[in-house]
Short mmCIF file of C-alpha atoms in Angstrom, two decimals:
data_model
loop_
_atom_site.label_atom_id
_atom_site.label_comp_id
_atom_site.label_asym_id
_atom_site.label_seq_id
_atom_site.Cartn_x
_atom_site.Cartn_y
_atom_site.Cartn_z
CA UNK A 1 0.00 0.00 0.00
CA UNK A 2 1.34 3.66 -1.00
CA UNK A 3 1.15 6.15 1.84
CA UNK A 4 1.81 9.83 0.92
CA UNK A 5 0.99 10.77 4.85
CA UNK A 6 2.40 9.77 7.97
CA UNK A 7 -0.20 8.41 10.19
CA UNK A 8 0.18 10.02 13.67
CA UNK A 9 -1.78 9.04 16.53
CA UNK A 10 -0.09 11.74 18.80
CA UNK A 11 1.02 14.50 16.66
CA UNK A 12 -0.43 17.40 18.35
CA UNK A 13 0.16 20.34 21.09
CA UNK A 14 -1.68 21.97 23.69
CA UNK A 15 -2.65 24.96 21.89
CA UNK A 16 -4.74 22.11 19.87
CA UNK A 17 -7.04 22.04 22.68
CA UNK A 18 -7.66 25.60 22.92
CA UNK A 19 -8.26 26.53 19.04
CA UNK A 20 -10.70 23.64 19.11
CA UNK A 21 -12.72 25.31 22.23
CA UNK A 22 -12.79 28.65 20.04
CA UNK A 23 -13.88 27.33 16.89
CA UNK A 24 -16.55 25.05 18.49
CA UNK A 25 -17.88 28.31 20.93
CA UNK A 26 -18.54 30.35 17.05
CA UNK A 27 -22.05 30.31 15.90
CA UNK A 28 -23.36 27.22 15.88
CA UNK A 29 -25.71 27.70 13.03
CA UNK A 30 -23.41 28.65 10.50
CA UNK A 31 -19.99 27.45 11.70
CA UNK A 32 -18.38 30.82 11.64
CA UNK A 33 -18.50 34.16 12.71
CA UNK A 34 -20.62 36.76 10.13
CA UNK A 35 -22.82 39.91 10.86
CA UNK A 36 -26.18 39.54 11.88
CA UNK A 37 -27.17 41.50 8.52
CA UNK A 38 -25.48 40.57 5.26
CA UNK A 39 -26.04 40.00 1.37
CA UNK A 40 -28.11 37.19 -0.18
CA UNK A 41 -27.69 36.20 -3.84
CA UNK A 42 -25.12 36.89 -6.30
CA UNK A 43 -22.46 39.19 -5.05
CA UNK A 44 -19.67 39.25 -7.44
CA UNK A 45 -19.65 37.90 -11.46
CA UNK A 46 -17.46 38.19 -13.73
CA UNK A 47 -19.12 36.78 -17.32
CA UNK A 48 -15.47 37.07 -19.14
CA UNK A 49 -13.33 35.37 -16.66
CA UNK A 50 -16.20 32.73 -15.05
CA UNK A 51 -16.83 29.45 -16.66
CA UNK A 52 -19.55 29.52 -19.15
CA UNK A 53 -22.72 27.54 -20.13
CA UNK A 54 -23.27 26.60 -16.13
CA UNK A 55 -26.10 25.77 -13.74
CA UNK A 56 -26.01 25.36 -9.74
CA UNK A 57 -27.49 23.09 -7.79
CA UNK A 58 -28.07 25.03 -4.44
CA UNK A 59 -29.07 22.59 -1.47
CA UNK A 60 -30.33 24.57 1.41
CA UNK A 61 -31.73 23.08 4.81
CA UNK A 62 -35.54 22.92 3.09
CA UNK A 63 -34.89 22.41 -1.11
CA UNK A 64 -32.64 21.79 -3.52
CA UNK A 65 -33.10 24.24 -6.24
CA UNK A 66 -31.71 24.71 -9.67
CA UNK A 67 -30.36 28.33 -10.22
CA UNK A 68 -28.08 30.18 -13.24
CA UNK A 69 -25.35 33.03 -12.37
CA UNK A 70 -27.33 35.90 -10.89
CA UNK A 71 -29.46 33.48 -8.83
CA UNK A 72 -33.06 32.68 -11.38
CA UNK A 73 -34.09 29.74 -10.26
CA UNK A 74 -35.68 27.25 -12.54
CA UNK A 75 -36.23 24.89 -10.56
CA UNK A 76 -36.78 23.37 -7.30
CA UNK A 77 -37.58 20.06 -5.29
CA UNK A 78 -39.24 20.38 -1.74
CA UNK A 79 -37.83 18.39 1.50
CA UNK A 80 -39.98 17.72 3.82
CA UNK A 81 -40.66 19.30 7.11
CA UNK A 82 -39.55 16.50 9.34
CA UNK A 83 -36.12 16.01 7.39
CA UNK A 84 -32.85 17.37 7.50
CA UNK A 85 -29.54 16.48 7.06
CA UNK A 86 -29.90 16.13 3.49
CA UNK A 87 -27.27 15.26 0.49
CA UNK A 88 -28.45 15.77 -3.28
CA UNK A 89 -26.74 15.00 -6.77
CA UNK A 90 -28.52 15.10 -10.07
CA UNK A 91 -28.27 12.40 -11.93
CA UNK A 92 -27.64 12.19 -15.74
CA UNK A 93 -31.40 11.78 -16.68
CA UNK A 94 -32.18 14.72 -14.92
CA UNK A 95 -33.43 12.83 -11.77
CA UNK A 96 -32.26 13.93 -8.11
CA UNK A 97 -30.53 11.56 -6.21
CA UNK A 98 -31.62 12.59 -2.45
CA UNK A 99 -31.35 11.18 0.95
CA UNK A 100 -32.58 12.82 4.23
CA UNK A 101 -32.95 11.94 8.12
CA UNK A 102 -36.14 12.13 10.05
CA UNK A 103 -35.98 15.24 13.20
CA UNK A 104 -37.90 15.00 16.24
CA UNK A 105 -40.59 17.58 15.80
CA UNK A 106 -41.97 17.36 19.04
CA UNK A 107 -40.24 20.21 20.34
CA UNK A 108 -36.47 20.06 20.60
CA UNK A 109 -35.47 19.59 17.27
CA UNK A 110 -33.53 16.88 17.83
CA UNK A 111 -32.76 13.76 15.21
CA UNK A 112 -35.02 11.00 16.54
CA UNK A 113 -33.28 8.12 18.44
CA UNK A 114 -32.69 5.59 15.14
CA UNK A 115 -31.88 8.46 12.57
CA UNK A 116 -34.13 6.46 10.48
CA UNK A 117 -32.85 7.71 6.54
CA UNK A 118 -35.09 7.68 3.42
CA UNK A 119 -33.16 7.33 0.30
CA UNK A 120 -35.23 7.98 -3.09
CA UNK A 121 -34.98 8.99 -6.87
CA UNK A 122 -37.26 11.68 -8.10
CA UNK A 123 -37.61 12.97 -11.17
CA UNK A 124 -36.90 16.46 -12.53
CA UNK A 125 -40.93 17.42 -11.71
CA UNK A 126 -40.46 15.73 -8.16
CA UNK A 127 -42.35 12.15 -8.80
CA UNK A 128 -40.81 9.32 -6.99
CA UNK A 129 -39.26 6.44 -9.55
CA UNK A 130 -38.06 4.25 -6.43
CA UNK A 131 -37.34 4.84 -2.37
CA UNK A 132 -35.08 2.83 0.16
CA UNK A 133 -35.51 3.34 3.80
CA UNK A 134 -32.17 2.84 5.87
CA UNK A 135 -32.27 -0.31 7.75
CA UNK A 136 -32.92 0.58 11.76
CA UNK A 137 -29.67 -0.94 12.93
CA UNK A 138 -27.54 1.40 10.37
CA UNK A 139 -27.53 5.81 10.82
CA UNK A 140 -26.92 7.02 7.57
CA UNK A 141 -25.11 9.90 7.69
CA UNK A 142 -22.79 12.26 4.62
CA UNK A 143 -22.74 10.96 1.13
CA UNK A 144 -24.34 8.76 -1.47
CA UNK A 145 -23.82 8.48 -4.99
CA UNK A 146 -24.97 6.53 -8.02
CA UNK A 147 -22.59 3.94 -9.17
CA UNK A 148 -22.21 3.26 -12.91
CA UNK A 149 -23.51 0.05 -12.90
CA UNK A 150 -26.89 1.73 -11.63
CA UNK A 151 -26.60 0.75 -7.48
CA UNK A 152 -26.09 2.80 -4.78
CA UNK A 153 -23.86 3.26 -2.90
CA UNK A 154 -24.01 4.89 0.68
CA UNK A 155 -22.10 4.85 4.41
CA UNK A 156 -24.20 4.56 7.48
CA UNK A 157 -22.30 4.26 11.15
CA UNK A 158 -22.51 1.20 12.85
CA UNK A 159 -21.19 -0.59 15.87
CA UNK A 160 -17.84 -2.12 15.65
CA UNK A 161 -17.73 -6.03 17.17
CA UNK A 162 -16.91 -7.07 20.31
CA UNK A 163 -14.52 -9.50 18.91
CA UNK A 164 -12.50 -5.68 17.04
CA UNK A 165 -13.26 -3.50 20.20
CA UNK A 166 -10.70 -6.18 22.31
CA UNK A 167 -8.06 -4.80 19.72
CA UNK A 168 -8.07 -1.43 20.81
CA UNK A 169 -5.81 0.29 23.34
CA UNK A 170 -6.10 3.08 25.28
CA UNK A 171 -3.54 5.70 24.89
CA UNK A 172 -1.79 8.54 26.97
CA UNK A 173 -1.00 11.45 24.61
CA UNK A 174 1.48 14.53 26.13
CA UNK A 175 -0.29 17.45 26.39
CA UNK A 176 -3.66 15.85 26.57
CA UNK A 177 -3.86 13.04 28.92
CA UNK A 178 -5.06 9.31 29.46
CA UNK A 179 -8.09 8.48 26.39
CA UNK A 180 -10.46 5.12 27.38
CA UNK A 181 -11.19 4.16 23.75
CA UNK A 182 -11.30 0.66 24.88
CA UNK A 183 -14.02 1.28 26.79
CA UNK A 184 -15.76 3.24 24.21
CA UNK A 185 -19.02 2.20 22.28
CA UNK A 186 -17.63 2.48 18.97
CA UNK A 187 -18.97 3.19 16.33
CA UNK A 188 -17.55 2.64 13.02
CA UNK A 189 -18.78 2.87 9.16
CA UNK A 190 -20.11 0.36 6.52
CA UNK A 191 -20.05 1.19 3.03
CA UNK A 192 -23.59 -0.18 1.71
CA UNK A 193 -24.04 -1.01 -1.60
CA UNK A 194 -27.51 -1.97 -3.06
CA UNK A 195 -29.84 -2.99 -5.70
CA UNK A 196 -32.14 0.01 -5.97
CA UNK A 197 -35.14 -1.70 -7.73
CA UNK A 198 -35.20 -4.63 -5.08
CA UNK A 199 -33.46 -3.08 -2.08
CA UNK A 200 -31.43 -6.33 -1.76
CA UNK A 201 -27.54 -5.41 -0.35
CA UNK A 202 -25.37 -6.26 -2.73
CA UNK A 203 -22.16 -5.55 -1.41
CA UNK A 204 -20.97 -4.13 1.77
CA UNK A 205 -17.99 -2.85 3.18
CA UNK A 206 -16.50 -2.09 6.74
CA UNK A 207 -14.12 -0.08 8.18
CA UNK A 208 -12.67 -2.29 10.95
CA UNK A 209 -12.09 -4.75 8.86
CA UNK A 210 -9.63 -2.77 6.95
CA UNK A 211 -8.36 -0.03 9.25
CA UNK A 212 -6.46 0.43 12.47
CA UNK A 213 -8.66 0.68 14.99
CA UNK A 214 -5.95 1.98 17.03
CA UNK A 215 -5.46 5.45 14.21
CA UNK A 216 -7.89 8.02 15.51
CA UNK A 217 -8.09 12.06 16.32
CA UNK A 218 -8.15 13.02 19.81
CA UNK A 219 -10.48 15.80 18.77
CA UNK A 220 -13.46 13.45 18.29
CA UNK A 221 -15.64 11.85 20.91
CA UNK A 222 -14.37 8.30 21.49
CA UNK A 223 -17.46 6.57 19.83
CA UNK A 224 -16.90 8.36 17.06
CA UNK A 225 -13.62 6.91 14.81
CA UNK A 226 -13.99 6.73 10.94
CA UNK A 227 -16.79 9.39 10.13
CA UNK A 228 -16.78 8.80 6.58
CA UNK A 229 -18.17 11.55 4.81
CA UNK A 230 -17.57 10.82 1.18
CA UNK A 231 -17.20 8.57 -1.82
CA UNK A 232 -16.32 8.90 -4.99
CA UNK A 233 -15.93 5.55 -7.65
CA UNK A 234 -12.84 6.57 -9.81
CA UNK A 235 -13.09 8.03 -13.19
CA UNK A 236 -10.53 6.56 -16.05
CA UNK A 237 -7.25 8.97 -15.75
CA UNK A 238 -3.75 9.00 -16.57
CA UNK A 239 -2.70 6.60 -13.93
CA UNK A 240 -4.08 3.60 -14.17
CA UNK A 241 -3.93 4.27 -18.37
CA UNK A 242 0.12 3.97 -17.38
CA UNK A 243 -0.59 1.13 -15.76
CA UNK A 244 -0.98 1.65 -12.11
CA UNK A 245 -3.87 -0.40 -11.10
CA UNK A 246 -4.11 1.06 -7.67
CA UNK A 247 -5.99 3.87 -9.80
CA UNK A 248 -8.44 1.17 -11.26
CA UNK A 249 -11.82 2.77 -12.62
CA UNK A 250 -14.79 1.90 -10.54
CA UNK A 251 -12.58 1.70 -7.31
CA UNK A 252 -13.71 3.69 -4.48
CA UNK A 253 -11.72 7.08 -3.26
CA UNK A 254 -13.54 7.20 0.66
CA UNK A 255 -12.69 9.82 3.29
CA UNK A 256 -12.52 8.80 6.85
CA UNK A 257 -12.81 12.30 8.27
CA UNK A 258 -11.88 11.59 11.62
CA UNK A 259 -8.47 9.90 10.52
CA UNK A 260 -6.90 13.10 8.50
CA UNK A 261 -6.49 10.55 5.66
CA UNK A 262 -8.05 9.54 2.77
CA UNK A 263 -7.98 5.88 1.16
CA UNK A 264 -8.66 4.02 -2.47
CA UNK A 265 -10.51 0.72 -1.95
CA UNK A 266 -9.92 -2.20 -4.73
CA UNK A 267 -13.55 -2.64 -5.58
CA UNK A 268 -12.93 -7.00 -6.62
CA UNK A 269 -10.45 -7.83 -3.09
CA UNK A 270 -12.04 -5.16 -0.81
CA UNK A 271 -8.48 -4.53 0.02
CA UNK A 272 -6.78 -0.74 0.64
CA UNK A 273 -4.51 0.32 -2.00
CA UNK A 274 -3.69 3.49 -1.60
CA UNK A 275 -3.48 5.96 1.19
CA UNK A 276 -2.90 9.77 1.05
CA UNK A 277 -3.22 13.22 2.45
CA UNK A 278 -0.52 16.41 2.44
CA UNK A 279 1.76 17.71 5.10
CA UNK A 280 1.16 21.28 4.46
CA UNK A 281 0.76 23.21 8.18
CA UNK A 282 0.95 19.47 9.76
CA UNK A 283 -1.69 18.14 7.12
CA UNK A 284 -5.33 17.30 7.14
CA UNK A 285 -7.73 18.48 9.16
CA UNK A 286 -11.12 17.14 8.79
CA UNK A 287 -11.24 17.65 4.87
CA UNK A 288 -14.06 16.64 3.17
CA UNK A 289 -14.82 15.59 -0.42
CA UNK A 290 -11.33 14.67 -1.95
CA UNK A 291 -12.31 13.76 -5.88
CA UNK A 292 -9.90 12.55 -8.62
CA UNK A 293 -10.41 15.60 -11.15
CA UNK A 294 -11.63 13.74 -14.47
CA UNK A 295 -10.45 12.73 -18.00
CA UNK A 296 -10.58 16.24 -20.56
CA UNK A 297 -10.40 18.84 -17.66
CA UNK A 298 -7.17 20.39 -16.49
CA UNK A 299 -5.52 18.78 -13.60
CA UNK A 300 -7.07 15.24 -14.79
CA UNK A 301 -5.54 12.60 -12.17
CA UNK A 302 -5.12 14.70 -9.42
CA UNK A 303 -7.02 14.81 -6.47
CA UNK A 304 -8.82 17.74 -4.99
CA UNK A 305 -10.44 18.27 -1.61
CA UNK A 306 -11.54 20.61 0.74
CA UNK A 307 -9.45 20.46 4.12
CA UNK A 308 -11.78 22.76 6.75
CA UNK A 309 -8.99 23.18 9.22
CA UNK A 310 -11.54 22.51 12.01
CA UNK A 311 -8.92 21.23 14.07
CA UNK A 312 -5.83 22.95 13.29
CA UNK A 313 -2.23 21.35 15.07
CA UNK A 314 -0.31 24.93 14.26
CA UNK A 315 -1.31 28.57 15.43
CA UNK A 316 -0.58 29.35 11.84
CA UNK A 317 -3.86 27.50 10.52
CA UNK A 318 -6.67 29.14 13.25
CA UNK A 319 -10.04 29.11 11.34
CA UNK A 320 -8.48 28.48 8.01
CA UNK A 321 -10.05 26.27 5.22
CA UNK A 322 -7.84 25.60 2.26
CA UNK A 323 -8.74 23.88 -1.34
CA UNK A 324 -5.69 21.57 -1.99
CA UNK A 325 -5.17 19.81 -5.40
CA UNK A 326 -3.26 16.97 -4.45
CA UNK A 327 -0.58 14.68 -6.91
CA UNK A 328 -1.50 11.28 -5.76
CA UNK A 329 1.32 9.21 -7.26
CA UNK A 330 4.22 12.45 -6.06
CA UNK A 331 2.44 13.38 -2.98
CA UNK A 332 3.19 17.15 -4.18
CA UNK A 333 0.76 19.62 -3.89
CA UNK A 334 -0.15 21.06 -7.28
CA UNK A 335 -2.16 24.17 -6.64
CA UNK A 336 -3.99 25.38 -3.73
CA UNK A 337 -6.63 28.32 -2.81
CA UNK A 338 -6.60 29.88 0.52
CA UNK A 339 -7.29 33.46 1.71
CA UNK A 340 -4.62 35.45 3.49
CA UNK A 341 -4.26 37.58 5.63
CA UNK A 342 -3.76 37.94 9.76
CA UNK A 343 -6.80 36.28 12.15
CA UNK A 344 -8.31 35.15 8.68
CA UNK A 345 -11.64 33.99 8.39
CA UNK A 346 -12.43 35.18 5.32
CA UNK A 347 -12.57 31.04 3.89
CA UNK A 348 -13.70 28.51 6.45
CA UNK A 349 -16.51 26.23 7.08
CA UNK A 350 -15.62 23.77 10.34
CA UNK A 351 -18.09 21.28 9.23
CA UNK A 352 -19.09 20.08 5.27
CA UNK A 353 -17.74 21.59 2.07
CA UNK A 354 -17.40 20.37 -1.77
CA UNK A 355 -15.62 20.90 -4.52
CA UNK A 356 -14.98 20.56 -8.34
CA UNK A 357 -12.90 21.28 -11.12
CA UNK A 358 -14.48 22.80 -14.19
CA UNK A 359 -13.26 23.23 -18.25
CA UNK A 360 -11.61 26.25 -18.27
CA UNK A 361 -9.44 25.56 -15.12
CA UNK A 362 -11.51 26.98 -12.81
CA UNK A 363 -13.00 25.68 -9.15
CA UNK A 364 -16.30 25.96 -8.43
CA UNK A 365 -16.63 26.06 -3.92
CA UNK A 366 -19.12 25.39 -1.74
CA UNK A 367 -18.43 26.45 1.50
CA UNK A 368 -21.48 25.25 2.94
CA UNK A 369 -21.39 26.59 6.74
CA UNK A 370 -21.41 30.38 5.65
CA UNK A 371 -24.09 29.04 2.44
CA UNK A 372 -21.32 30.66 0.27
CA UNK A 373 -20.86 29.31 -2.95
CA UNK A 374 -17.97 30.71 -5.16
CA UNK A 375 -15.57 30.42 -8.53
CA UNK A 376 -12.02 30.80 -8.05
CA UNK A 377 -9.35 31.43 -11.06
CA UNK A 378 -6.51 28.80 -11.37
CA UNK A 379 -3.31 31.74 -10.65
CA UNK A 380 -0.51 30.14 -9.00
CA UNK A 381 0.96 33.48 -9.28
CA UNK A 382 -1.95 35.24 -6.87
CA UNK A 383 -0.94 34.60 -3.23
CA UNK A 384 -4.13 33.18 -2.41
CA UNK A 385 -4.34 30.90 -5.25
CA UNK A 386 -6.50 32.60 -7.62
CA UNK A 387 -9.28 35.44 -8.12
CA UNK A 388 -13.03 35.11 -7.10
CA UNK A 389 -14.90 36.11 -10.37
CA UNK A 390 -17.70 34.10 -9.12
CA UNK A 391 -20.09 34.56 -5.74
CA UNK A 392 -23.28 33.48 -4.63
CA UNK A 393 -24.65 33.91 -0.74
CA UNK A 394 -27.44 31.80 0.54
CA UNK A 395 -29.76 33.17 3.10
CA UNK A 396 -28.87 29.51 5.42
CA UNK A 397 -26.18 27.18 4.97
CA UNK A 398 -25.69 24.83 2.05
CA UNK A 399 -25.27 20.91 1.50
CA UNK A 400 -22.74 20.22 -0.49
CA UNK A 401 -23.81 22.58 -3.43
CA UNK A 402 -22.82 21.56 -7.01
CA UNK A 403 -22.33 22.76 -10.42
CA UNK A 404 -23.24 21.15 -13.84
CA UNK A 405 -22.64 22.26 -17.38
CA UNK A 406 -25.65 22.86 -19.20
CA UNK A 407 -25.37 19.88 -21.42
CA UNK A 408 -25.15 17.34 -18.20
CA UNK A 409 -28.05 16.06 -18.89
CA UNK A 410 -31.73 16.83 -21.29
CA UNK A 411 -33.58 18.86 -18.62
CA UNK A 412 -30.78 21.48 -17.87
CA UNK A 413 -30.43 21.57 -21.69
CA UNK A 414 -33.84 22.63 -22.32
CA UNK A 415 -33.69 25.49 -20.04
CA UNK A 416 -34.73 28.96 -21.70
CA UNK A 417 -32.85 31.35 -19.17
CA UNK A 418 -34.44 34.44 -17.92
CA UNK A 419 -31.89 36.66 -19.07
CA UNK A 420 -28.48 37.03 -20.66
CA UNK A 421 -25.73 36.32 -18.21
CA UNK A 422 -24.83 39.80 -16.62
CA UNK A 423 -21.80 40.86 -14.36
CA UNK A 424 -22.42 41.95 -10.56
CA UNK A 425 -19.52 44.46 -9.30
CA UNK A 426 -19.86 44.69 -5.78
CA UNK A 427 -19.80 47.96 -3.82
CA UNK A 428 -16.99 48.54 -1.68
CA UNK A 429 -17.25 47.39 1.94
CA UNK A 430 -16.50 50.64 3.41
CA UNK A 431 -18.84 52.52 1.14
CA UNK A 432 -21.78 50.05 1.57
CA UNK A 433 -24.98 51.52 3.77
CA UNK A 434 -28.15 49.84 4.40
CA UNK A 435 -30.23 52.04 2.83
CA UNK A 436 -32.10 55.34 5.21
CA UNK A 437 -28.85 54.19 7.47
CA UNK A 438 -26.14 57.00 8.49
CA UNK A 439 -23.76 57.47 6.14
#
């Protein structure tokens, strides 16, 4: 197995403990600190330098909505009342791919005691072609995706066996003290794969049986060890064309948040062949959604992913999300976007976040706890990686937003837009006033 990252039990200092009490004590609702008041909608575009011939799929707390540039939406697909927690892609027939977790309405809010998850096809006008309800004994939680053969594929926690949990040692870590994880319930993750017209299982995957049990992050409650929170089945690329079959289309790229390392399963053995990460400001830290960039788009092979910095191990890295794209046969990092800038908080979201590349070279963000989706130039030249030319605000946070050329599939090709695209040149922050304000 290739490892690009060293895995580190231990590696961290006491100031650990005391960025992680600051970022967990900001505003719960949207993960970071912002003004009570602020702009919804497009903010900044930039027709000439933004990719073209796009539409977004914005995912807020209550619908998933198809919108264009300056924010006309065209259309939209309801979630109900009682469900949150939801994680959308559109398929290439124009269907949505959703699943969603039941809440306790009752008065706190709360997800119900099972986390009982509902897992459906609808089509573009919001009819339901087929549903699967999460087995009881499994919590769906993060990411599932279509897989080319037409299954699906999705991870759900579940408890690790007695016969694992004996395998596991507890640890005393300087700085930090004595952690019980043997006498943890843990809770591990299964990758579920299954027949979506019969909801028969046809394959399944687990954690434990692959991964040290003893690799975890101090950060995270006890019970809580792998956290995967995405999957991606490889595209064809350059690698496994040269003949590295680690890179083998239709294996699995899975992210173990909780582990600051990412992994590609071999989809026949089960087996992990591949691990990776970076080492840039002591490496991961939490990241979310690492994706091998596809065949025909620039950076095709490489990996990218969006590292939240939730729980940074330098004082150089408080509150600091970066977008890394990620060499994974060098281990080099190839191009990366983060803002500058003392106490900066001007990219982070602790929790969630997606990513993808798009033709022209561009990077279409969602960083979902501020609901700020946003375009980014590829300028290894510009200290912070590139130029926003694109910006869209949500009035809550996002889900994992996403973009799609207007040719993925027939519906989004038979869109008449409201209007031509047109640019959006913010006012300058100083000069801004509400309006009837003091000036």
């Amino acid at each position: 197995m290739h490892c690009i990252s060293n895995k580190c039990v231990v590696g961290t200092i006491i100031c650990s403990a005391l960025v992680s009490a600051m970022l967990l004590c900001m505003d719960v609702r949207n993960g970071l600190a912002r003004p009570t008041v602020y702009p919804t909608g497009t903010t900044i575009f930039n027709p000439t330098k933004a990719q073209d011939g796009v539409f977004i799929m914005a995912v807020h707390p209550e619908y998933v909505a198809i919108i264009d540039r300056n924010g006309n939406e065209y259309n939209r697909w309801n979630i109900e009342k009682n469900h949150a927690n939801a994680r959308a892609r559109l398929i290439k027939n124009g269907n949505l791919l959703l699943a969603s977790t039941y809440i306790d309405l009752s008065g706190s809010g709360a997800f119900t005691e099972s986390h009982q998850t509902i897992i459906r096809e609808l089509t573009w006008d919001g009819k339901k072609v087929w549903e699967y309800t999460v087995p009881k004994e499994l919590d769906w939680h993060n990411d599932v995706i279509k897989l080319k053969n037409g299954n699906i594929l999705f991870t759900a926690y579940t408890p690790v066996p007695k016969e694992y949990l004996a395998k596991i040692k507890d640890v005393d870590i300087p700085w930090w003290g004595a952690i019980k994880r043997s006498k943890a319930n843990m809770r591990g993750d299964v990758l579920m794969e299954i027949d979506p017209k019969t909801g028969k299982t046809v394959s399944e995957w687990k954690t434990w049986e692959h991964l040290d049990l003893n690799m975890f992050s101090p950060m995270c409650p006890a019970n809580d060890w792998t956290h995967v929170n995405s999957i991606q089945e490889l595209p064809e690329n350059k690698w496994y064309d040269g003949g590295d079959k680690r890179f083998t289309p239709g294996n699995l790229l899975v992210n173990p948040r909780n582990l600051d390392e990412f992994y590609i399963i071999d989809r026949k053995t089960g087996k992990v062949v591949w691990s990776g990460g970076h080492s840039y400001k002591t490496g991961l830290q939490h990241c979310h959604e690492p994706q091998m960039i596809e065949k025909g788009l620039p950076g095709a092979g490489n990996i990218i992913l969006f590292d939240n910095g939730l729980f940074p191990k330098t004082r150089d890295r408080v509150g600091q999300t970066a977008l890394i794209e990620l060499n994974p046969v060098s281990g080099e990092i190839e191009w990366m976007y983060e803002t500058k800038g003392y106490s900066n908080m001007h990219f982070f979201s602790k929790t969630m976040g997606s990513e993808s590349r798009l033709p022209n070279g561009n990077t279409f963000i969602s960083e979902d706890n501020a609901g700020r989706l946003f375009e980014v130039t590829h300028d290894p030249k510009n200290p912070e990686g590139g130029e926003i030319v694109w910006e869209y605000v949500m009035p809550s946070f996002s889900q994992r937003s996403r973009i799609y050329l207007e040719d993925y599939c027939p519906q989004l090709k038979s869109i008449k837009r409201s209007c031509k695209p047109y640019a959006v040149v913010p006012p300058a922050n100083a000069d801004f006033h509400v309006p009837s304000a003091a000036k």
